[in-house]
Amino acid sequence: MKTRVLFIGGCGRSGSTLLSVFLNAHPGMVSVGELKFLPEWIARDAPCTCGRPVSACEFWRDIAAGLAGRRRAESGESGESATRLGDEELSEVIEAVRDRTGCRVIVDSSKTVADLDRLKRREDIDLYVIHLVRDGRGYLRSRTKPVKHSTVRPEVQEPVSAVKAIGRWLATNLEYSRQDARLPPDRLMRVRYEDFVRDPESELARICGFVGLEFDPAMLEDGMHDCHDIGGNGWRYAQSSAIRLELDESWRRRLSPWQKLLFAVGASWLNRRYGY
């Protein structure tokens, strides 16, 4: 039996954590956050979104113990040394989440093309892909300022240069644009962060239809909805219940004239392709 996975891909700082929280509110979907980080979370016994360490979290406890036990049996080591899930482990974790929750769709926001390619190779995965895009100028602003990532990674992420940020935005989105020719048209959807924030009901309904589910108005209710994401943006740890959707366009006043010019020269052509 194939497990349906909705993979959210694209650049970081583009709203994937926010989107996954709202998708998790659908009774037929469950978000696992950035599944690629699960071995690291197990090794650190780090908290998921619920605030409990994975060893004490009702959602992850048995899955984490099973993964560690499998690794001990195969390697004779602690079971926590490998930093990435193997292909078989990836399928087993996804299947365990499906069986535990009974949800038809597992949402993985690992984002990178490398993680997408691993899922594409799995014959037991029924894969759907969202390419989540954000106005590149918003990404540039976010990536060139210090940001505290999360409680498990409490260090402040140092800003990168504007040139490096623009290069990453271009490279990642071009990789996902190439997926247009590599995935069937009914398996790839492009979602703009700004459209989601401005009209969440329309975008969530469109995503539900994409994966074969009916839209549920409960998705629009403020709250974390028993969310157990791994990884993701640090803001989610500060959420108690209410989530305020507010479009971040601080780049308009925070980017310097030369940063705006640099982006216009180097990346505005791709930004226009996405409707910006």
PDB file of C-alpha atoms in Angstrom:
ATOM      1  CA  MET A   1       0.000   0.000   0.000  1.00  0.00           C
ATOM      2  CA  LYS A   2       1.478   3.325  -1.064  1.00  0.00           C
ATOM      3  CA  THR A   3       1.617   6.204   1.399  1.00  0.00           C
ATOM      4  CA  ARG A   4       0.629   9.609   0.052  1.00  0.00           C
ATOM      5  CA  VAL A   5       3.245  12.254   0.855  1.00  0.00           C
ATOM      6  CA  LEU A   6       2.897  15.970   0.208  1.00  0.00           C
ATOM      7  CA  PHE A   7       6.416  17.385  -0.025  1.00  0.00           C
ATOM      8  CA  ILE A   8       6.918  21.132   0.437  1.00  0.00           C
ATOM      9  CA  GLY A   9      10.008  22.285  -1.437  1.00  0.00           C
ATOM     10  CA  GLY A  10      11.756  25.573  -2.050  1.00  0.00           C
ATOM     11  CA  CYS A  11      14.003  28.028  -0.228  1.00  0.00           C
ATOM     12  CA  GLY A  12      13.987  28.432   3.507  1.00  0.00           C
ATOM     13  CA  ARG A  13      12.449  31.606   4.912  1.00  0.00           C
ATOM     14  CA  SER A  14       9.533  31.206   2.504  1.00  0.00           C
ATOM     15  CA  GLY A  15       6.710  30.192   4.834  1.00  0.00           C
ATOM     16  CA  SER A  16       6.949  26.396   4.783  1.00  0.00           C
ATOM     17  CA  THR A  17       6.598  26.113   8.577  1.00  0.00           C
ATOM     18  CA  LEU A  18       3.541  28.354   8.547  1.00  0.00           C
ATOM     19  CA  LEU A  19       1.935  26.433   5.682  1.00  0.00           C
ATOM     20  CA  SER A  20       2.611  23.048   7.264  1.00  0.00           C
ATOM     21  CA  VAL A  21       0.939  24.116  10.524  1.00  0.00           C
ATOM     22  CA  PHE A  22      -2.263  25.030   8.670  1.00  0.00           C
ATOM     23  CA  LEU A  23      -2.199  21.819   6.613  1.00  0.00           C
ATOM     24  CA  ASN A  24      -1.784  19.837   9.832  1.00  0.00           C
ATOM     25  CA  ALA A  25      -5.175  21.161  10.961  1.00  0.00           C
ATOM     26  CA  HIS A  26      -6.916  19.067   8.284  1.00  0.00           C
ATOM     27  CA  PRO A  27      -8.181  15.790   9.805  1.00  0.00           C
ATOM     28  CA  GLY A  28      -6.829  13.872   6.818  1.00  0.00           C
ATOM     29  CA  MET A  29      -3.333  15.386   6.906  1.00  0.00           C
ATOM     30  CA  VAL A  30      -0.495  15.281   9.387  1.00  0.00           C
ATOM     31  CA  SER A  31       2.635  17.397   9.225  1.00  0.00           C
ATOM     32  CA  VAL A  32       5.962  15.972  10.388  1.00  0.00           C
ATOM     33  CA  GLY A  33       7.969  19.126   9.704  1.00  0.00           C
ATOM     34  CA  GLU A  34      11.438  18.627   8.211  1.00  0.00           C
ATOM     35  CA  LEU A  35      11.684  14.856   8.405  1.00  0.00           C
ATOM     36  CA  LYS A  36      15.324  14.929   7.296  1.00  0.00           C
ATOM     37  CA  PHE A  37      16.244  16.236  10.772  1.00  0.00           C
ATOM     38  CA  LEU A  38      14.620  13.385  12.730  1.00  0.00           C
ATOM     39  CA  PRO A  39      17.912  11.541  13.506  1.00  0.00           C
ATOM     40  CA  GLU A  40      19.404  14.776  14.853  1.00  0.00           C
ATOM     41  CA  TRP A  41      16.317  15.430  16.987  1.00  0.00           C
ATOM     42  CA  ILE A  42      16.545  11.883  18.378  1.00  0.00           C
ATOM     43  CA  ALA A  43      20.258  12.260  19.140  1.00  0.00           C
ATOM     44  CA  ARG A  44      19.674  15.551  20.977  1.00  0.00           C
ATOM     45  CA  ASP A  45      16.364  14.410  22.451  1.00  0.00           C
ATOM     46  CA  ALA A  46      15.164  17.768  21.185  1.00  0.00           C
ATOM     47  CA  PRO A  47      11.591  19.047  21.452  1.00  0.00           C
ATOM     48  CA  CYS A  48       9.112  18.927  18.622  1.00  0.00           C
ATOM     49  CA  THR A  49       6.439  21.600  18.307  1.00  0.00           C
ATOM     50  CA  CYS A  50       4.503  20.261  21.295  1.00  0.00           C
ATOM     51  CA  GLY A  51       7.406  21.297  23.524  1.00  0.00           C
ATOM     52  CA  ARG A  52       8.282  17.797  24.756  1.00  0.00           C
ATOM     53  CA  PRO A  53      11.527  16.026  23.815  1.00  0.00           C
ATOM     54  CA  VAL A  54      10.993  13.291  21.245  1.00  0.00           C
ATOM     55  CA  SER A  55      11.601  10.600  23.890  1.00  0.00           C
ATOM     56  CA  ALA A  56       8.610  11.911  25.871  1.00  0.00           C
ATOM     57  CA  CYS A  57       6.377  13.024  22.996  1.00  0.00           C
ATOM     58  CA  GLU A  58       3.408  10.702  22.503  1.00  0.00           C
ATOM     59  CA  PHE A  59       3.616  11.235  18.751  1.00  0.00           C
ATOM     60  CA  TRP A  60       7.349  10.535  18.235  1.00  0.00           C
ATOM     61  CA  ARG A  61       8.313   8.391  21.235  1.00  0.00           C
ATOM     62  CA  ASP A  62       7.640   4.947  19.758  1.00  0.00           C
ATOM     63  CA  ILE A  63       8.797   5.946  16.270  1.00  0.00           C
ATOM     64  CA  ALA A  64      12.088   7.295  17.645  1.00  0.00           C
ATOM     65  CA  ALA A  65      12.618   4.204  19.796  1.00  0.00           C
ATOM     66  CA  GLY A  66      11.911   1.944  16.828  1.00  0.00           C
ATOM     67  CA  LEU A  67      14.391   3.807  14.642  1.00  0.00           C
ATOM     68  CA  ALA A  68      17.106   3.702  17.309  1.00  0.00           C
ATOM     69  CA  GLY A  69      16.466  -0.008  17.886  1.00  0.00           C
ATOM     70  CA  ARG A  70      16.708  -0.762  14.178  1.00  0.00           C
ATOM     71  CA  ARG A  71      20.043   1.016  13.995  1.00  0.00           C
ATOM     72  CA  ARG A  72      21.403  -0.813  17.037  1.00  0.00           C
ATOM     73  CA  ALA A  73      20.410  -4.155  15.542  1.00  0.00           C
ATOM     74  CA  GLU A  74      22.104  -3.352  12.248  1.00  0.00           C
ATOM     75  CA  SER A  75      25.252  -1.604  13.456  1.00  0.00           C
ATOM     76  CA  GLY A  76      25.738  -2.603  17.076  1.00  0.00           C
ATOM     77  CA  GLU A  77      26.185   1.067  17.922  1.00  0.00           C
ATOM     78  CA  SER A  78      24.000   3.448  19.869  1.00  0.00           C
ATOM     79  CA  GLY A  79      21.526   3.665  17.035  1.00  0.00           C
ATOM     80  CA  GLU A  80      21.814   7.439  16.984  1.00  0.00           C
ATOM     81  CA  SER A  81      25.105   8.069  15.157  1.00  0.00           C
ATOM     82  CA  ALA A  82      23.868   8.494  11.572  1.00  0.00           C
ATOM     83  CA  THR A  83      22.730  12.023  10.831  1.00  0.00           C
ATOM     84  CA  ARG A  84      20.389  11.147   7.970  1.00  0.00           C
ATOM     85  CA  LEU A  85      17.592   8.670   7.460  1.00  0.00           C
ATOM     86  CA  GLY A  86      18.431   5.825   5.126  1.00  0.00           C
ATOM     87  CA  ASP A  87      16.010   5.204   2.267  1.00  0.00           C
ATOM     88  CA  GLU A  88      14.419   2.210   4.002  1.00  0.00           C
ATOM     89  CA  GLU A  89      14.268   4.110   7.287  1.00  0.00           C
ATOM     90  CA  LEU A  90      12.561   7.014   5.536  1.00  0.00           C
ATOM     91  CA  SER A  91       9.804   4.747   4.245  1.00  0.00           C
ATOM     92  CA  GLU A  92       9.416   3.015   7.596  1.00  0.00           C
ATOM     93  CA  VAL A  93       9.065   6.307   9.486  1.00  0.00           C
ATOM     94  CA  ILE A  94       6.493   7.612   7.004  1.00  0.00           C
ATOM     95  CA  GLU A  95       4.550   4.353   7.210  1.00  0.00           C
ATOM     96  CA  ALA A  96       4.677   4.453  11.016  1.00  0.00           C
ATOM     97  CA  VAL A  97       3.294   8.006  11.024  1.00  0.00           C
ATOM     98  CA  ARG A  98       0.503   6.942   8.677  1.00  0.00           C
ATOM     99  CA  ASP A  99      -0.415   3.929  10.793  1.00  0.00           C
ATOM    100  CA  ARG A 100      -0.284   5.898  14.035  1.00  0.00           C
ATOM    101  CA  THR A 101      -2.431   8.792  12.837  1.00  0.00           C
ATOM    102  CA  GLY A 102      -4.671   7.173  10.240  1.00  0.00           C
ATOM    103  CA  CYS A 103      -4.132  10.240   8.050  1.00  0.00           C
ATOM    104  CA  ARG A 104      -4.255   9.875   4.280  1.00  0.00           C
ATOM    105  CA  VAL A 105      -1.572  12.495   3.602  1.00  0.00           C
ATOM    106  CA  ILE A 106       1.803  12.973   5.325  1.00  0.00           C
ATOM    107  CA  VAL A 107       3.257  16.481   4.923  1.00  0.00           C
ATOM    108  CA  ASP A 108       7.070  16.673   4.786  1.00  0.00           C
ATOM    109  CA  SER A 109       8.596  20.154   4.528  1.00  0.00           C
ATOM    110  CA  SER A 110      12.231  19.091   4.167  1.00  0.00           C
ATOM    111  CA  LYS A 111      12.448  21.499   1.204  1.00  0.00           C
ATOM    112  CA  THR A 112      15.640  20.424  -0.589  1.00  0.00           C
ATOM    113  CA  VAL A 113      15.702  18.833  -4.038  1.00  0.00           C
ATOM    114  CA  ALA A 114      17.987  16.111  -2.658  1.00  0.00           C
ATOM    115  CA  ASP A 115      15.281  15.075  -0.180  1.00  0.00           C
ATOM    116  CA  LEU A 116      12.658  15.281  -2.911  1.00  0.00           C
ATOM    117  CA  ASP A 117      14.720  12.987  -5.140  1.00  0.00           C
ATOM    118  CA  ARG A 118      14.921  10.395  -2.367  1.00  0.00           C
ATOM    119  CA  LEU A 119      11.141  10.313  -2.123  1.00  0.00           C
ATOM    120  CA  LYS A 120      10.804  10.105  -5.899  1.00  0.00           C
ATOM    121  CA  ARG A 121      12.877   6.922  -5.893  1.00  0.00           C
ATOM    122  CA  ARG A 122      10.603   5.170  -3.405  1.00  0.00           C
ATOM    123  CA  GLU A 123       8.009   2.957  -5.081  1.00  0.00           C
ATOM    124  CA  ASP A 124       6.006   2.813  -1.845  1.00  0.00           C
ATOM    125  CA  ILE A 125       5.474   6.607  -1.829  1.00  0.00           C
ATOM    126  CA  ASP A 126       2.598   8.306  -3.666  1.00  0.00           C
ATOM    127  CA  LEU A 127       4.277  11.683  -4.071  1.00  0.00           C
ATOM    128  CA  TYR A 128       2.784  15.156  -4.499  1.00  0.00           C
ATOM    129  CA  VAL A 129       4.995  18.247  -4.521  1.00  0.00           C
ATOM    130  CA  ILE A 130       4.412  21.896  -3.641  1.00  0.00           C
ATOM    131  CA  HIS A 131       6.990  24.364  -4.902  1.00  0.00           C
ATOM    132  CA  LEU A 132       6.619  27.159  -2.362  1.00  0.00           C
ATOM    133  CA  VAL A 133       7.954  30.478  -3.622  1.00  0.00           C
ATOM    134  CA  ARG A 134       8.378  33.881  -2.037  1.00  0.00           C
ATOM    135  CA  ASP A 135       9.215  37.226  -3.573  1.00  0.00           C
ATOM    136  CA  GLY A 136      12.990  37.008  -3.840  1.00  0.00           C
ATOM    137  CA  ARG A 137      13.381  40.433  -2.284  1.00  0.00           C
ATOM    138  CA  GLY A 138      11.617  39.185   0.845  1.00  0.00           C
ATOM    139  CA  TYR A 139      13.957  36.196   0.952  1.00  0.00           C
ATOM    140  CA  LEU A 140      16.925  38.515   0.465  1.00  0.00           C
ATOM    141  CA  ARG A 141      15.865  40.675   3.397  1.00  0.00           C
ATOM    142  CA  SER A 142      15.295  37.638   5.627  1.00  0.00           C
ATOM    143  CA  ARG A 143      18.599  36.001   4.713  1.00  0.00           C
ATOM    144  CA  THR A 144      20.742  39.089   5.210  1.00  0.00           C
ATOM    145  CA  LYS A 145      19.628  39.697   8.801  1.00  0.00           C
ATOM    146  CA  PRO A 146      20.447  37.594  11.915  1.00  0.00           C
ATOM    147  CA  VAL A 147      17.714  35.099  12.810  1.00  0.00           C
ATOM    148  CA  LYS A 148      17.392  32.815  15.827  1.00  0.00           C
ATOM    149  CA  HIS A 149      16.462  29.463  14.333  1.00  0.00           C
ATOM    150  CA  SER A 150      14.887  27.426  17.143  1.00  0.00           C
ATOM    151  CA  THR A 151      15.249  26.226  20.703  1.00  0.00           C
ATOM    152  CA  VAL A 152      17.143  23.139  19.570  1.00  0.00           C
ATOM    153  CA  ARG A 153      19.491  25.326  17.569  1.00  0.00           C
ATOM    154  CA  PRO A 154      19.498  28.418  19.756  1.00  0.00           C
ATOM    155  CA  GLU A 155      22.455  30.063  18.070  1.00  0.00           C
ATOM    156  CA  VAL A 156      21.763  33.108  15.944  1.00  0.00           C
ATOM    157  CA  GLN A 157      22.189  32.361  12.258  1.00  0.00           C
ATOM    158  CA  GLU A 158      24.642  34.860  10.896  1.00  0.00           C
ATOM    159  CA  PRO A 159      23.452  36.822   7.887  1.00  0.00           C
ATOM    160  CA  VAL A 160      24.954  36.006   4.516  1.00  0.00           C
ATOM    161  CA  SER A 161      25.994  38.464   1.851  1.00  0.00           C
ATOM    162  CA  ALA A 162      23.400  39.733  -0.593  1.00  0.00           C
ATOM    163  CA  VAL A 163      25.264  38.031  -3.443  1.00  0.00           C
ATOM    164  CA  LYS A 164      25.175  34.659  -1.682  1.00  0.00           C
ATOM    165  CA  ALA A 165      21.500  35.037  -0.720  1.00  0.00           C
ATOM    166  CA  ILE A 166      20.485  35.910  -4.276  1.00  0.00           C
ATOM    167  CA  GLY A 167      22.541  32.996  -5.598  1.00  0.00           C
ATOM    168  CA  ARG A 168      20.815  30.543  -3.255  1.00  0.00           C
ATOM    169  CA  TRP A 169      17.371  31.865  -4.124  1.00  0.00           C
ATOM    170  CA  LEU A 170      18.092  31.525  -7.835  1.00  0.00           C
ATOM    171  CA  ALA A 171      19.678  28.076  -7.617  1.00  0.00           C
ATOM    172  CA  THR A 172      16.974  26.539  -5.428  1.00  0.00           C
ATOM    173  CA  ASN A 173      14.036  27.916  -7.378  1.00  0.00           C
ATOM    174  CA  LEU A 174      15.581  27.032 -10.724  1.00  0.00           C
ATOM    175  CA  GLU A 175      16.029  23.465  -9.484  1.00  0.00           C
ATOM    176  CA  TYR A 176      12.344  23.334  -8.628  1.00  0.00           C
ATOM    177  CA  SER A 177      11.339  24.984 -11.880  1.00  0.00           C
ATOM    178  CA  ARG A 178      13.076  22.105 -13.661  1.00  0.00           C
ATOM    179  CA  GLN A 179      10.749  19.711 -11.851  1.00  0.00           C
ATOM    180  CA  ASP A 180       8.037  20.920 -14.249  1.00  0.00           C
ATOM    181  CA  ALA A 181       9.547  18.559 -16.804  1.00  0.00           C
ATOM    182  CA  ARG A 182      10.320  15.767 -14.340  1.00  0.00           C
ATOM    183  CA  LEU A 183       6.998  15.347 -12.576  1.00  0.00           C
ATOM    184  CA  PRO A 184       3.522  14.778 -14.029  1.00  0.00           C
ATOM    185  CA  PRO A 185       1.544  18.049 -14.117  1.00  0.00           C
ATOM    186  CA  ASP A 186      -0.962  16.680 -11.611  1.00  0.00           C
ATOM    187  CA  ARG A 187       1.828  16.019  -9.086  1.00  0.00           C
ATOM    188  CA  LEU A 188       3.444  19.471  -8.905  1.00  0.00           C
ATOM    189  CA  MET A 189       1.802  22.672  -7.669  1.00  0.00           C
ATOM    190  CA  ARG A 190       3.336  26.105  -7.258  1.00  0.00           C
ATOM    191  CA  VAL A 191       2.155  28.129  -4.250  1.00  0.00           C
ATOM    192  CA  ARG A 192       3.197  31.701  -3.528  1.00  0.00           C
ATOM    193  CA  TYR A 193       3.735  32.614   0.120  1.00  0.00           C
ATOM    194  CA  GLU A 194       2.080  35.984  -0.434  1.00  0.00           C
ATOM    195  CA  ASP A 195      -1.061  34.430  -1.945  1.00  0.00           C
ATOM    196  CA  PHE A 196      -1.366  32.056   0.996  1.00  0.00           C
ATOM    197  CA  VAL A 197      -1.100  34.846   3.576  1.00  0.00           C
ATOM    198  CA  ARG A 198      -3.534  37.133   1.722  1.00  0.00           C
ATOM    199  CA  ASP A 199      -6.148  34.463   0.987  1.00  0.00           C
ATOM    200  CA  PRO A 200      -5.460  31.326   3.021  1.00  0.00           C
ATOM    201  CA  GLU A 201      -8.861  29.770   2.365  1.00  0.00           C
ATOM    202  CA  SER A 202      -8.423  29.775  -1.417  1.00  0.00           C
ATOM    203  CA  GLU A 203      -4.874  28.432  -1.290  1.00  0.00           C
ATOM    204  CA  LEU A 204      -5.656  25.752   1.279  1.00  0.00           C
ATOM    205  CA  ALA A 205      -8.692  24.649  -0.738  1.00  0.00           C
ATOM    206  CA  ARG A 206      -6.499  24.449  -3.836  1.00  0.00           C
ATOM    207  CA  ILE A 207      -3.933  22.329  -2.007  1.00  0.00           C
ATOM    208  CA  CYS A 208      -6.614  20.022  -0.609  1.00  0.00           C
ATOM    209  CA  GLY A 209      -7.982  19.439  -4.098  1.00  0.00           C
ATOM    210  CA  PHE A 210      -4.452  18.786  -5.336  1.00  0.00           C
ATOM    211  CA  VAL A 211      -3.973  15.867  -2.923  1.00  0.00           C
ATOM    212  CA  GLY A 212      -7.512  14.530  -3.285  1.00  0.00           C
ATOM    213  CA  LEU A 213      -9.081  15.844  -0.078  1.00  0.00           C
ATOM    214  CA  GLU A 214     -12.039  18.102   0.617  1.00  0.00           C
ATOM    215  CA  PHE A 215     -11.266  21.470   2.152  1.00  0.00           C
ATOM    216  CA  ASP A 216     -12.086  21.585   5.870  1.00  0.00           C
ATOM    217  CA  PRO A 217     -12.920  24.996   7.425  1.00  0.00           C
ATOM    218  CA  ALA A 218     -11.156  23.841  10.605  1.00  0.00           C
ATOM    219  CA  MET A 219      -7.914  24.569   8.787  1.00  0.00           C
ATOM    220  CA  LEU A 220      -8.584  28.287   9.220  1.00  0.00           C
ATOM    221  CA  GLU A 221      -8.991  28.149  12.979  1.00  0.00           C
ATOM    222  CA  ASP A 222      -6.191  29.787  14.935  1.00  0.00           C
ATOM    223  CA  GLY A 223      -4.066  27.267  16.750  1.00  0.00           C
ATOM    224  CA  MET A 224      -1.285  24.718  16.496  1.00  0.00           C
ATOM    225  CA  HIS A 225      -3.757  21.794  16.229  1.00  0.00           C
ATOM    226  CA  ASP A 226      -1.705  19.163  18.084  1.00  0.00           C
ATOM    227  CA  CYS A 227       1.292  19.810  15.858  1.00  0.00           C
ATOM    228  CA  HIS A 228       4.474  17.733  16.237  1.00  0.00           C
ATOM    229  CA  ASP A 229       6.791  19.181  13.601  1.00  0.00           C
ATOM    230  CA  ILE A 230      10.504  18.438  13.547  1.00  0.00           C
ATOM    231  CA  GLY A 231      12.777  21.342  12.567  1.00  0.00           C
ATOM    232  CA  GLY A 232      11.307  24.443  11.001  1.00  0.00           C
ATOM    233  CA  ASN A 233      11.259  28.091  11.919  1.00  0.00           C
ATOM    234  CA  GLY A 234      11.805  28.953  15.576  1.00  0.00           C
ATOM    235  CA  TRP A 235       8.635  31.084  15.828  1.00  0.00           C
ATOM    236  CA  ARG A 236       6.511  27.960  16.227  1.00  0.00           C
ATOM    237  CA  TYR A 237       8.019  27.241  19.664  1.00  0.00           C
ATOM    238  CA  ALA A 238       6.704  30.590  20.856  1.00  0.00           C
ATOM    239  CA  GLN A 239       3.142  29.878  19.742  1.00  0.00           C
ATOM    240  CA  SER A 240       0.608  29.004  22.412  1.00  0.00           C
ATOM    241  CA  SER A 241      -2.506  28.855  20.269  1.00  0.00           C
ATOM    242  CA  ALA A 242      -3.224  31.879  18.108  1.00  0.00           C
ATOM    243  CA  ILE A 243      -1.420  32.293  14.798  1.00  0.00           C
ATOM    244  CA  ARG A 244      -1.621  35.664  13.158  1.00  0.00           C
ATOM    245  CA  LEU A 245      -1.280  35.681   9.385  1.00  0.00           C
ATOM    246  CA  GLU A 246       0.462  38.878   8.421  1.00  0.00           C
ATOM    247  CA  LEU A 247       2.296  39.525   5.174  1.00  0.00           C
ATOM    248  CA  ASP A 248       5.942  40.379   5.764  1.00  0.00           C
ATOM    249  CA  GLU A 249       7.004  42.958   3.209  1.00  0.00           C
ATOM    250  CA  SER A 250       9.632  44.639   5.353  1.00  0.00           C
ATOM    251  CA  TRP A 251      12.041  44.335   2.423  1.00  0.00           C
ATOM    252  CA  ARG A 252      10.393  47.388   0.871  1.00  0.00           C
ATOM    253  CA  ARG A 253      11.870  49.643   3.556  1.00  0.00           C
ATOM    254  CA  ARG A 254      14.685  47.504   4.949  1.00  0.00           C
ATOM    255  CA  LEU A 255      16.639  46.573   1.825  1.00  0.00           C
ATOM    256  CA  SER A 256      19.225  49.148   0.867  1.00  0.00           C
ATOM    257  CA  PRO A 257      19.105  50.722  -2.619  1.00  0.00           C
ATOM    258  CA  TRP A 258      22.154  48.754  -3.695  1.00  0.00           C
ATOM    259  CA  GLN A 259      20.613  45.457  -2.490  1.00  0.00           C
ATOM    260  CA  LYS A 260      17.471  46.208  -4.497  1.00  0.00           C
ATOM    261  CA  LEU A 261      19.592  47.072  -7.532  1.00  0.00           C
ATOM    262  CA  LEU A 262      21.676  43.918  -7.155  1.00  0.00           C
ATOM    263  CA  PHE A 263      18.542  41.782  -7.034  1.00  0.00           C
ATOM    264  CA  ALA A 264      16.985  43.597  -9.992  1.00  0.00           C
ATOM    265  CA  VAL A 265      20.067  42.964 -12.127  1.00  0.00           C
ATOM    266  CA  GLY A 266      20.657  39.374 -11.065  1.00  0.00           C
ATOM    267  CA  ALA A 267      17.286  37.816 -10.277  1.00  0.00           C
ATOM    268  CA  SER A 268      14.334  39.989 -11.259  1.00  0.00           C
ATOM    269  CA  TRP A 269      13.825  37.897 -14.411  1.00  0.00           C
ATOM    270  CA  LEU A 270      12.945  34.826 -12.330  1.00  0.00           C
ATOM    271  CA  ASN A 271      10.932  36.896  -9.871  1.00  0.00           C
ATOM    272  CA  ARG A 272       8.791  38.107 -12.777  1.00  0.00           C
ATOM    273  CA  ARG A 273       8.255  34.521 -13.897  1.00  0.00           C
ATOM    274  CA  TYR A 274       6.577  33.887 -10.551  1.00  0.00           C
ATOM    275  CA  GLY A 275       4.381  36.957 -10.940  1.00  0.00           C
ATOM    276  CA  TYR A 276       6.298  39.431  -8.777  1.00  0.00           C
TER     277      TYR A 276
END
